[in-house]
Amino acid sequence: MVEVRFYHLVRTTLERALPELLEKCVDRGWRAVVMAGSEERVEQLAHLLWTYHDRSFLPHGTRRDGEPDRQPIWLTDEDENPNGAKVLFAVDGAVSAHPDRFERICDLFDGNDPEALEAARGRWRAMKAAGHTLAYWQQDEAGRWREKQRTGPAAEA
């Protein structure tokens, strides 16, 4: 089963948290897919990954760039895994109909938006019912990620 991590954004925005989490993937040699809610959002995130830090960038590509098999990070608004990624980052409430294409799914949501929070709770229930291992991560006062809850087969072993 897939491990699904829910990241409850409280202290920082998606635009600040996503690059940090993607850096951890790249540092581990993992490929990632970022699935966003629209093509416009994909282009915004692509620009972000070039400019989020003045001394670094994250290597990535989009449909516009092509050659997904050469991209460590693939940004898309489609439910796909063309770069053989281990990790899916689902943003904007995006949901994959094929979670088994990945080893880990990271669902990032705005905890300050009541609608986004309720939608994330619905995704949690659906993934739990499907038998996946779930982890709930929330930011502490300093903005560091802390695991608050874990459930599913791996948590019970």
Short mmCIF file of N, CA and C in Angstrom, two decimals:
data_model
loop_
_atom_site.label_atom_id
_atom_site.label_comp_id
_atom_site.label_asym_id
_atom_site.label_seq_id
_atom_site.Cartn_x
_atom_site.Cartn_y
_atom_site.Cartn_z
N MET A 1 0.82 -1.19 0.00
CA MET A 1 0.00 0.00 0.00
C MET A 1 0.87 1.26 0.00
N VAL A 2 0.28 2.31 -0.44
CA VAL A 2 0.95 3.60 -0.54
C VAL A 2 0.90 4.32 0.81
N GLU A 3 1.97 5.03 1.14
CA GLU A 3 1.93 5.91 2.31
C GLU A 3 1.46 7.27 1.84
N VAL A 4 0.43 7.79 2.47
CA VAL A 4 -0.12 9.10 2.12
C VAL A 4 0.13 10.04 3.29
N ARG A 5 0.85 11.10 3.01
CA ARG A 5 1.16 12.11 4.02
C ARG A 5 0.35 13.36 3.75
N PHE A 6 -0.37 13.79 4.75
CA PHE A 6 -1.15 15.02 4.67
C PHE A 6 -0.38 16.13 5.37
N TYR A 7 -0.04 17.17 4.63
CA TYR A 7 0.71 18.30 5.16
C TYR A 7 -0.23 19.48 5.33
N HIS A 8 -0.51 19.78 6.59
CA HIS A 8 -1.44 20.83 6.99
C HIS A 8 -0.65 22.14 7.09
N LEU A 9 -0.76 22.96 6.07
CA LEU A 9 -0.04 24.24 6.02
C LEU A 9 -0.72 25.25 6.93
N VAL A 10 -0.01 25.69 7.94
CA VAL A 10 -0.55 26.65 8.89
C VAL A 10 0.32 27.90 8.94
N ARG A 11 1.63 27.70 9.03
CA ARG A 11 2.57 28.82 9.21
C ARG A 11 3.12 29.37 7.90
N THR A 12 3.16 28.55 6.87
CA THR A 12 3.74 29.00 5.60
C THR A 12 2.77 28.69 4.46
N THR A 13 3.03 29.31 3.36
CA THR A 13 2.22 29.08 2.17
C THR A 13 2.74 27.85 1.42
N LEU A 14 1.95 27.37 0.50
CA LEU A 14 2.37 26.29 -0.38
C LEU A 14 3.63 26.69 -1.14
N GLU A 15 3.69 27.92 -1.58
CA GLU A 15 4.82 28.39 -2.37
C GLU A 15 6.13 28.37 -1.58
N ARG A 16 6.04 28.40 -0.29
CA ARG A 16 7.26 28.30 0.54
C ARG A 16 7.54 26.86 0.94
N ALA A 17 6.50 26.10 1.25
CA ALA A 17 6.67 24.73 1.74
C ALA A 17 7.03 23.74 0.63
N LEU A 18 6.42 23.87 -0.53
CA LEU A 18 6.63 22.90 -1.60
C LEU A 18 8.09 22.79 -2.02
N PRO A 19 8.80 23.90 -2.29
CA PRO A 19 10.20 23.76 -2.69
C PRO A 19 11.05 23.05 -1.62
N GLU A 20 10.79 23.32 -0.36
CA GLU A 20 11.56 22.67 0.71
C GLU A 20 11.34 21.16 0.71
N LEU A 21 10.09 20.74 0.53
CA LEU A 21 9.80 19.31 0.49
C LEU A 21 10.37 18.66 -0.77
N LEU A 22 10.31 19.36 -1.89
CA LEU A 22 10.89 18.84 -3.13
C LEU A 22 12.41 18.72 -3.03
N GLU A 23 13.05 19.66 -2.34
CA GLU A 23 14.49 19.58 -2.15
C GLU A 23 14.87 18.28 -1.44
N LYS A 24 14.08 17.89 -0.45
CA LYS A 24 14.35 16.65 0.28
C LYS A 24 14.28 15.44 -0.65
N CYS A 25 13.32 15.44 -1.56
CA CYS A 25 13.20 14.35 -2.54
C CYS A 25 14.43 14.30 -3.44
N VAL A 26 14.80 15.44 -3.99
CA VAL A 26 15.93 15.50 -4.90
C VAL A 26 17.21 15.09 -4.17
N ASP A 27 17.38 15.53 -2.92
CA ASP A 27 18.56 15.16 -2.13
C ASP A 27 18.65 13.65 -1.94
N ARG A 28 17.51 12.97 -1.87
CA ARG A 28 17.48 11.52 -1.70
C ARG A 28 17.58 10.77 -3.04
N GLY A 29 17.61 11.51 -4.13
CA GLY A 29 17.68 10.88 -5.44
C GLY A 29 16.33 10.39 -5.95
N TRP A 30 15.25 10.86 -5.34
CA TRP A 30 13.91 10.45 -5.74
C TRP A 30 13.37 11.41 -6.80
N ARG A 31 12.59 10.86 -7.70
CA ARG A 31 11.86 11.68 -8.67
C ARG A 31 10.49 12.00 -8.08
N ALA A 32 9.92 13.11 -8.52
CA ALA A 32 8.62 13.54 -8.00
C ALA A 32 7.73 14.06 -9.12
N VAL A 33 6.45 13.91 -8.92
CA VAL A 33 5.43 14.55 -9.76
C VAL A 33 4.68 15.52 -8.86
N VAL A 34 4.44 16.72 -9.35
CA VAL A 34 3.58 17.68 -8.66
C VAL A 34 2.34 17.82 -9.51
N MET A 35 1.19 17.40 -8.95
CA MET A 35 -0.08 17.49 -9.67
C MET A 35 -0.87 18.67 -9.11
N ALA A 36 -1.12 19.64 -9.97
CA ALA A 36 -1.82 20.87 -9.59
C ALA A 36 -3.21 20.89 -10.21
N GLY A 37 -3.98 21.90 -9.83
CA GLY A 37 -5.37 21.99 -10.24
C GLY A 37 -5.62 22.53 -11.64
N SER A 38 -4.63 23.16 -12.26
CA SER A 38 -4.84 23.73 -13.60
C SER A 38 -3.50 23.92 -14.30
N GLU A 39 -3.56 24.10 -15.61
CA GLU A 39 -2.35 24.36 -16.39
C GLU A 39 -1.71 25.68 -15.98
N GLU A 40 -2.53 26.68 -15.66
CA GLU A 40 -2.02 27.97 -15.22
C GLU A 40 -1.24 27.82 -13.90
N ARG A 41 -1.78 27.01 -13.01
CA ARG A 41 -1.12 26.77 -11.73
C ARG A 41 0.22 26.04 -11.95
N VAL A 42 0.25 25.11 -12.88
CA VAL A 42 1.49 24.40 -13.21
C VAL A 42 2.56 25.41 -13.64
N GLU A 43 2.19 26.35 -14.49
CA GLU A 43 3.15 27.36 -14.95
C GLU A 43 3.61 28.26 -13.81
N GLN A 44 2.72 28.60 -12.89
CA GLN A 44 3.10 29.39 -11.71
C GLN A 44 4.12 28.64 -10.87
N LEU A 45 3.85 27.35 -10.64
CA LEU A 45 4.76 26.54 -9.83
C LEU A 45 6.10 26.33 -10.54
N ALA A 46 6.07 26.17 -11.86
CA ALA A 46 7.32 26.03 -12.62
C ALA A 46 8.18 27.27 -12.45
N HIS A 47 7.56 28.43 -12.55
CA HIS A 47 8.29 29.69 -12.34
C HIS A 47 8.84 29.75 -10.92
N LEU A 48 8.03 29.35 -9.96
CA LEU A 48 8.45 29.35 -8.56
C LEU A 48 9.71 28.52 -8.35
N LEU A 49 9.78 27.34 -8.96
CA LEU A 49 10.93 26.46 -8.74
C LEU A 49 12.22 27.01 -9.34
N TRP A 50 12.10 27.97 -10.26
CA TRP A 50 13.29 28.64 -10.79
C TRP A 50 13.70 29.80 -9.89
N THR A 51 12.76 30.39 -9.16
CA THR A 51 13.02 31.67 -8.49
C THR A 51 12.86 31.66 -6.97
N TYR A 52 12.48 30.55 -6.35
CA TYR A 52 12.16 30.56 -4.92
C TYR A 52 13.36 30.90 -4.04
N HIS A 53 14.56 30.67 -4.53
CA HIS A 53 15.77 30.96 -3.75
C HIS A 53 16.79 31.60 -4.69
N ASP A 54 17.46 32.64 -4.22
CA ASP A 54 18.38 33.36 -5.11
C ASP A 54 19.67 32.61 -5.41
N ARG A 55 19.97 31.52 -4.67
CA ARG A 55 21.20 30.77 -4.90
C ARG A 55 20.98 29.34 -5.38
N SER A 56 19.74 28.98 -5.65
CA SER A 56 19.49 27.61 -6.12
C SER A 56 18.18 27.54 -6.89
N PHE A 57 17.96 26.39 -7.52
CA PHE A 57 16.71 26.11 -8.22
C PHE A 57 16.51 24.61 -8.16
N LEU A 58 15.31 24.19 -8.47
CA LEU A 58 15.01 22.76 -8.51
C LEU A 58 14.82 22.35 -9.96
N PRO A 59 15.57 21.34 -10.43
CA PRO A 59 15.42 20.91 -11.82
C PRO A 59 14.03 20.30 -12.03
N HIS A 60 13.35 20.79 -13.04
CA HIS A 60 11.96 20.36 -13.26
C HIS A 60 11.55 20.61 -14.71
N GLY A 61 10.41 20.05 -15.06
CA GLY A 61 9.87 20.28 -16.38
C GLY A 61 8.36 20.16 -16.37
N THR A 62 7.77 20.64 -17.46
CA THR A 62 6.32 20.59 -17.66
C THR A 62 6.05 20.07 -19.07
N ARG A 63 4.79 19.91 -19.38
CA ARG A 63 4.40 19.48 -20.73
C ARG A 63 5.02 20.40 -21.78
N ARG A 64 5.11 21.67 -21.49
CA ARG A 64 5.70 22.64 -22.41
C ARG A 64 7.18 22.32 -22.69
N ASP A 65 7.89 21.81 -21.68
CA ASP A 65 9.31 21.48 -21.83
C ASP A 65 9.53 20.14 -22.52
N GLY A 66 8.60 19.20 -22.29
CA GLY A 66 8.75 17.87 -22.86
C GLY A 66 9.79 17.03 -22.14
N GLU A 67 10.10 15.88 -22.71
CA GLU A 67 11.07 14.95 -22.19
C GLU A 67 10.89 14.65 -20.69
N PRO A 68 9.70 14.18 -20.31
CA PRO A 68 9.46 13.94 -18.88
C PRO A 68 10.40 12.91 -18.26
N ASP A 69 10.87 11.96 -19.05
CA ASP A 69 11.77 10.94 -18.52
C ASP A 69 13.12 11.52 -18.09
N ARG A 70 13.44 12.73 -18.49
CA ARG A 70 14.70 13.39 -18.11
C ARG A 70 14.52 14.35 -16.95
N GLN A 71 13.28 14.49 -16.47
CA GLN A 71 12.99 15.50 -15.45
C GLN A 71 12.88 14.88 -14.05
N PRO A 72 13.70 15.31 -13.09
CA PRO A 72 13.58 14.80 -11.72
C PRO A 72 12.26 15.19 -11.07
N ILE A 73 11.75 16.37 -11.46
CA ILE A 73 10.45 16.84 -10.96
C ILE A 73 9.59 17.18 -12.17
N TRP A 74 8.41 16.59 -12.22
CA TRP A 74 7.48 16.83 -13.33
C TRP A 74 6.24 17.52 -12.77
N LEU A 75 5.93 18.68 -13.32
CA LEU A 75 4.74 19.43 -12.91
C LEU A 75 3.65 19.24 -13.95
N THR A 76 2.44 18.94 -13.47
CA THR A 76 1.36 18.61 -14.39
C THR A 76 0.00 18.92 -13.77
N ASP A 77 -1.01 19.04 -14.61
CA ASP A 77 -2.38 19.11 -14.14
C ASP A 77 -3.13 17.83 -14.51
N GLU A 78 -2.38 16.82 -14.95
CA GLU A 78 -2.97 15.54 -15.33
C GLU A 78 -2.55 14.46 -14.32
N ASP A 79 -3.35 13.40 -14.27
CA ASP A 79 -3.08 12.27 -13.39
C ASP A 79 -2.13 11.32 -14.12
N GLU A 80 -0.81 11.58 -13.94
CA GLU A 80 0.19 10.83 -14.71
C GLU A 80 1.47 10.69 -13.90
N ASN A 81 2.33 9.80 -14.35
CA ASN A 81 3.66 9.62 -13.77
C ASN A 81 4.65 9.33 -14.90
N PRO A 82 4.87 10.29 -15.78
CA PRO A 82 5.71 10.04 -16.96
C PRO A 82 7.21 10.01 -16.69
N ASN A 83 7.65 10.43 -15.49
CA ASN A 83 9.08 10.43 -15.18
C ASN A 83 9.46 9.31 -14.20
N GLY A 84 8.53 8.37 -13.95
CA GLY A 84 8.83 7.25 -13.06
C GLY A 84 9.05 7.69 -11.62
N ALA A 85 8.30 8.68 -11.16
CA ALA A 85 8.47 9.24 -9.83
C ALA A 85 8.05 8.28 -8.73
N LYS A 86 8.75 8.37 -7.59
CA LYS A 86 8.36 7.64 -6.38
C LYS A 86 7.31 8.41 -5.59
N VAL A 87 7.34 9.74 -5.72
CA VAL A 87 6.53 10.59 -4.86
C VAL A 87 5.62 11.48 -5.70
N LEU A 88 4.37 11.56 -5.28
CA LEU A 88 3.40 12.49 -5.86
C LEU A 88 3.12 13.58 -4.84
N PHE A 89 3.25 14.83 -5.25
CA PHE A 89 2.82 15.96 -4.45
C PHE A 89 1.51 16.46 -5.05
N ALA A 90 0.44 16.29 -4.31
CA ALA A 90 -0.88 16.72 -4.76
C ALA A 90 -1.20 18.07 -4.11
N VAL A 91 -1.43 19.08 -4.92
CA VAL A 91 -1.74 20.42 -4.43
C VAL A 91 -3.06 20.88 -5.04
N ASP A 92 -3.63 21.92 -4.48
CA ASP A 92 -4.89 22.48 -4.98
C ASP A 92 -6.03 21.47 -4.90
N GLY A 93 -5.94 20.50 -4.01
CA GLY A 93 -7.00 19.49 -3.88
C GLY A 93 -6.95 18.42 -4.95
N ALA A 94 -5.88 18.35 -5.72
CA ALA A 94 -5.75 17.33 -6.77
C ALA A 94 -5.71 15.94 -6.13
N VAL A 95 -6.32 14.97 -6.82
CA VAL A 95 -6.38 13.59 -6.34
C VAL A 95 -6.04 12.66 -7.50
N SER A 96 -5.17 11.70 -7.24
CA SER A 96 -4.84 10.71 -8.26
C SER A 96 -5.80 9.54 -8.16
N ALA A 97 -6.30 9.12 -9.29
CA ALA A 97 -7.14 7.91 -9.36
C ALA A 97 -6.28 6.66 -9.35
N HIS A 98 -4.95 6.85 -9.42
CA HIS A 98 -4.01 5.73 -9.48
C HIS A 98 -2.90 5.90 -8.45
N PRO A 99 -3.23 5.90 -7.16
CA PRO A 99 -2.20 6.12 -6.14
C PRO A 99 -1.12 5.04 -6.15
N ASP A 100 -1.44 3.86 -6.64
CA ASP A 100 -0.47 2.77 -6.67
C ASP A 100 0.68 3.00 -7.65
N ARG A 101 0.63 4.08 -8.41
CA ARG A 101 1.75 4.44 -9.30
C ARG A 101 2.93 5.00 -8.51
N PHE A 102 2.70 5.30 -7.22
CA PHE A 102 3.70 5.97 -6.40
C PHE A 102 3.94 5.18 -5.11
N GLU A 103 5.08 5.42 -4.49
CA GLU A 103 5.36 4.85 -3.18
C GLU A 103 4.82 5.74 -2.07
N ARG A 104 4.78 7.04 -2.35
CA ARG A 104 4.35 8.01 -1.35
C ARG A 104 3.58 9.12 -2.04
N ILE A 105 2.52 9.57 -1.37
CA ILE A 105 1.76 10.72 -1.84
C ILE A 105 1.80 11.77 -0.73
N CYS A 106 2.11 12.99 -1.11
CA CYS A 106 2.12 14.11 -0.18
C CYS A 106 1.00 15.06 -0.58
N ASP A 107 -0.01 15.15 0.26
CA ASP A 107 -1.18 15.99 0.01
C ASP A 107 -1.00 17.27 0.83
N LEU A 108 -0.72 18.37 0.14
CA LEU A 108 -0.50 19.64 0.82
C LEU A 108 -1.77 20.48 0.73
N PHE A 109 -2.22 20.99 1.88
CA PHE A 109 -3.44 21.78 1.89
C PHE A 109 -3.33 22.94 2.86
N ASP A 110 -4.06 24.00 2.57
CA ASP A 110 -4.07 25.23 3.36
C ASP A 110 -4.97 25.05 4.57
N GLY A 111 -4.37 24.93 5.73
CA GLY A 111 -5.13 24.74 6.96
C GLY A 111 -5.86 25.98 7.43
N ASN A 112 -5.60 27.13 6.80
CA ASN A 112 -6.30 28.36 7.15
C ASN A 112 -7.55 28.58 6.31
N ASP A 113 -7.79 27.69 5.35
CA ASP A 113 -8.95 27.77 4.46
C ASP A 113 -9.93 26.66 4.88
N PRO A 114 -11.08 27.02 5.46
CA PRO A 114 -12.02 26.01 5.94
C PRO A 114 -12.47 25.01 4.87
N GLU A 115 -12.66 25.47 3.64
CA GLU A 115 -13.06 24.55 2.56
C GLU A 115 -11.95 23.58 2.21
N ALA A 116 -10.72 24.06 2.16
CA ALA A 116 -9.58 23.19 1.86
C ALA A 116 -9.37 22.19 2.99
N LEU A 117 -9.58 22.62 4.21
CA LEU A 117 -9.44 21.73 5.37
C LEU A 117 -10.48 20.62 5.33
N GLU A 118 -11.72 20.97 5.04
CA GLU A 118 -12.79 19.95 4.97
C GLU A 118 -12.56 19.00 3.81
N ALA A 119 -12.10 19.52 2.67
CA ALA A 119 -11.81 18.66 1.52
C ALA A 119 -10.67 17.68 1.86
N ALA A 120 -9.65 18.16 2.59
CA ALA A 120 -8.54 17.28 2.99
C ALA A 120 -9.05 16.18 3.93
N ARG A 121 -9.96 16.52 4.81
CA ARG A 121 -10.54 15.49 5.69
C ARG A 121 -11.26 14.42 4.88
N GLY A 122 -11.94 14.83 3.83
CA GLY A 122 -12.60 13.87 2.95
C GLY A 122 -11.61 12.97 2.24
N ARG A 123 -10.48 13.55 1.79
CA ARG A 123 -9.44 12.75 1.14
C ARG A 123 -8.81 11.78 2.14
N TRP A 124 -8.63 12.21 3.38
CA TRP A 124 -8.11 11.34 4.44
C TRP A 124 -9.03 10.13 4.61
N ARG A 125 -10.32 10.38 4.74
CA ARG A 125 -11.29 9.28 4.93
C ARG A 125 -11.26 8.32 3.75
N ALA A 126 -11.19 8.84 2.54
CA ALA A 126 -11.18 8.00 1.35
C ALA A 126 -9.91 7.14 1.30
N MET A 127 -8.77 7.72 1.60
CA MET A 127 -7.51 6.97 1.58
C MET A 127 -7.47 5.94 2.71
N LYS A 128 -8.03 6.28 3.84
CA LYS A 128 -8.08 5.34 4.96
C LYS A 128 -8.97 4.16 4.59
N ALA A 129 -10.12 4.44 3.98
CA ALA A 129 -11.03 3.37 3.56
C ALA A 129 -10.39 2.46 2.51
N ALA A 130 -9.49 3.02 1.72
CA ALA A 130 -8.79 2.24 0.69
C ALA A 130 -7.65 1.39 1.28
N GLY A 131 -7.37 1.57 2.57
CA GLY A 131 -6.38 0.75 3.25
C GLY A 131 -4.95 1.26 3.21
N HIS A 132 -4.76 2.52 2.84
CA HIS A 132 -3.41 3.08 2.78
C HIS A 132 -2.91 3.47 4.17
N THR A 133 -1.60 3.51 4.33
CA THR A 133 -0.99 4.05 5.53
C THR A 133 -1.06 5.57 5.44
N LEU A 134 -1.54 6.21 6.50
CA LEU A 134 -1.71 7.66 6.49
C LEU A 134 -0.88 8.30 7.59
N ALA A 135 -0.35 9.47 7.28
CA ALA A 135 0.38 10.26 8.27
C ALA A 135 -0.09 11.70 8.15
N TYR A 136 -0.31 12.31 9.30
CA TYR A 136 -0.76 13.69 9.35
C TYR A 136 0.37 14.53 9.91
N TRP A 137 0.82 15.51 9.13
CA TRP A 137 1.92 16.38 9.51
C TRP A 137 1.40 17.81 9.62
N GLN A 138 1.82 18.49 10.69
CA GLN A 138 1.41 19.88 10.90
C GLN A 138 2.63 20.69 11.30
N GLN A 139 2.62 21.96 10.98
CA GLN A 139 3.72 22.84 11.33
C GLN A 139 3.60 23.28 12.79
N ASP A 140 4.75 23.32 13.48
CA ASP A 140 4.76 23.82 14.85
C ASP A 140 4.91 25.34 14.83
N GLU A 141 5.09 25.93 15.99
CA GLU A 141 5.19 27.39 16.10
C GLU A 141 6.36 27.97 15.29
N ALA A 142 7.42 27.18 15.15
CA ALA A 142 8.60 27.63 14.40
C ALA A 142 8.50 27.32 12.91
N GLY A 143 7.42 26.66 12.49
CA GLY A 143 7.25 26.32 11.08
C GLY A 143 7.85 24.99 10.69
N ARG A 144 8.37 24.21 11.67
CA ARG A 144 8.92 22.88 11.39
C ARG A 144 7.80 21.86 11.33
N TRP A 145 7.99 20.84 10.48
CA TRP A 145 6.98 19.80 10.34
C TRP A 145 7.08 18.79 11.48
N ARG A 146 5.93 18.47 12.06
CA ARG A 146 5.83 17.48 13.13
C ARG A 146 4.74 16.48 12.77
N GLU A 147 5.08 15.18 12.86
CA GLU A 147 4.06 14.17 12.61
C GLU A 147 3.15 14.10 13.83
N LYS A 148 1.84 14.26 13.61
CA LYS A 148 0.87 14.30 14.69
C LYS A 148 0.07 13.01 14.80
N GLN A 149 -0.07 12.30 13.68
CA GLN A 149 -0.89 11.08 13.69
C GLN A 149 -0.42 10.15 12.58
N ARG A 150 -0.55 8.83 12.82
CA ARG A 150 -0.24 7.83 11.82
C ARG A 150 -1.26 6.71 11.99
N THR A 151 -1.76 6.21 10.86
CA THR A 151 -2.75 5.14 10.90
C THR A 151 -2.59 4.25 9.68
N GLY A 152 -3.04 3.03 9.78
CA GLY A 152 -2.98 2.09 8.66
C GLY A 152 -2.07 0.93 8.94
N PRO A 153 -1.89 0.08 7.94
CA PRO A 153 -1.11 -1.17 8.11
C PRO A 153 0.29 -0.96 8.66
N ALA A 154 1.04 0.01 8.14
CA ALA A 154 2.41 0.23 8.60
C ALA A 154 2.45 0.77 10.04
N ALA A 155 1.43 1.53 10.43
CA ALA A 155 1.39 2.08 11.78
C ALA A 155 1.08 1.01 12.81
N GLU A 156 0.39 -0.03 12.40
CA GLU A 156 -0.03 -1.09 13.32
C GLU A 156 0.99 -2.21 13.43
N ALA A 157 1.97 -2.24 12.53
CA ALA A 157 2.96 -3.34 12.51
C ALA A 157 3.97 -3.22 13.64
#
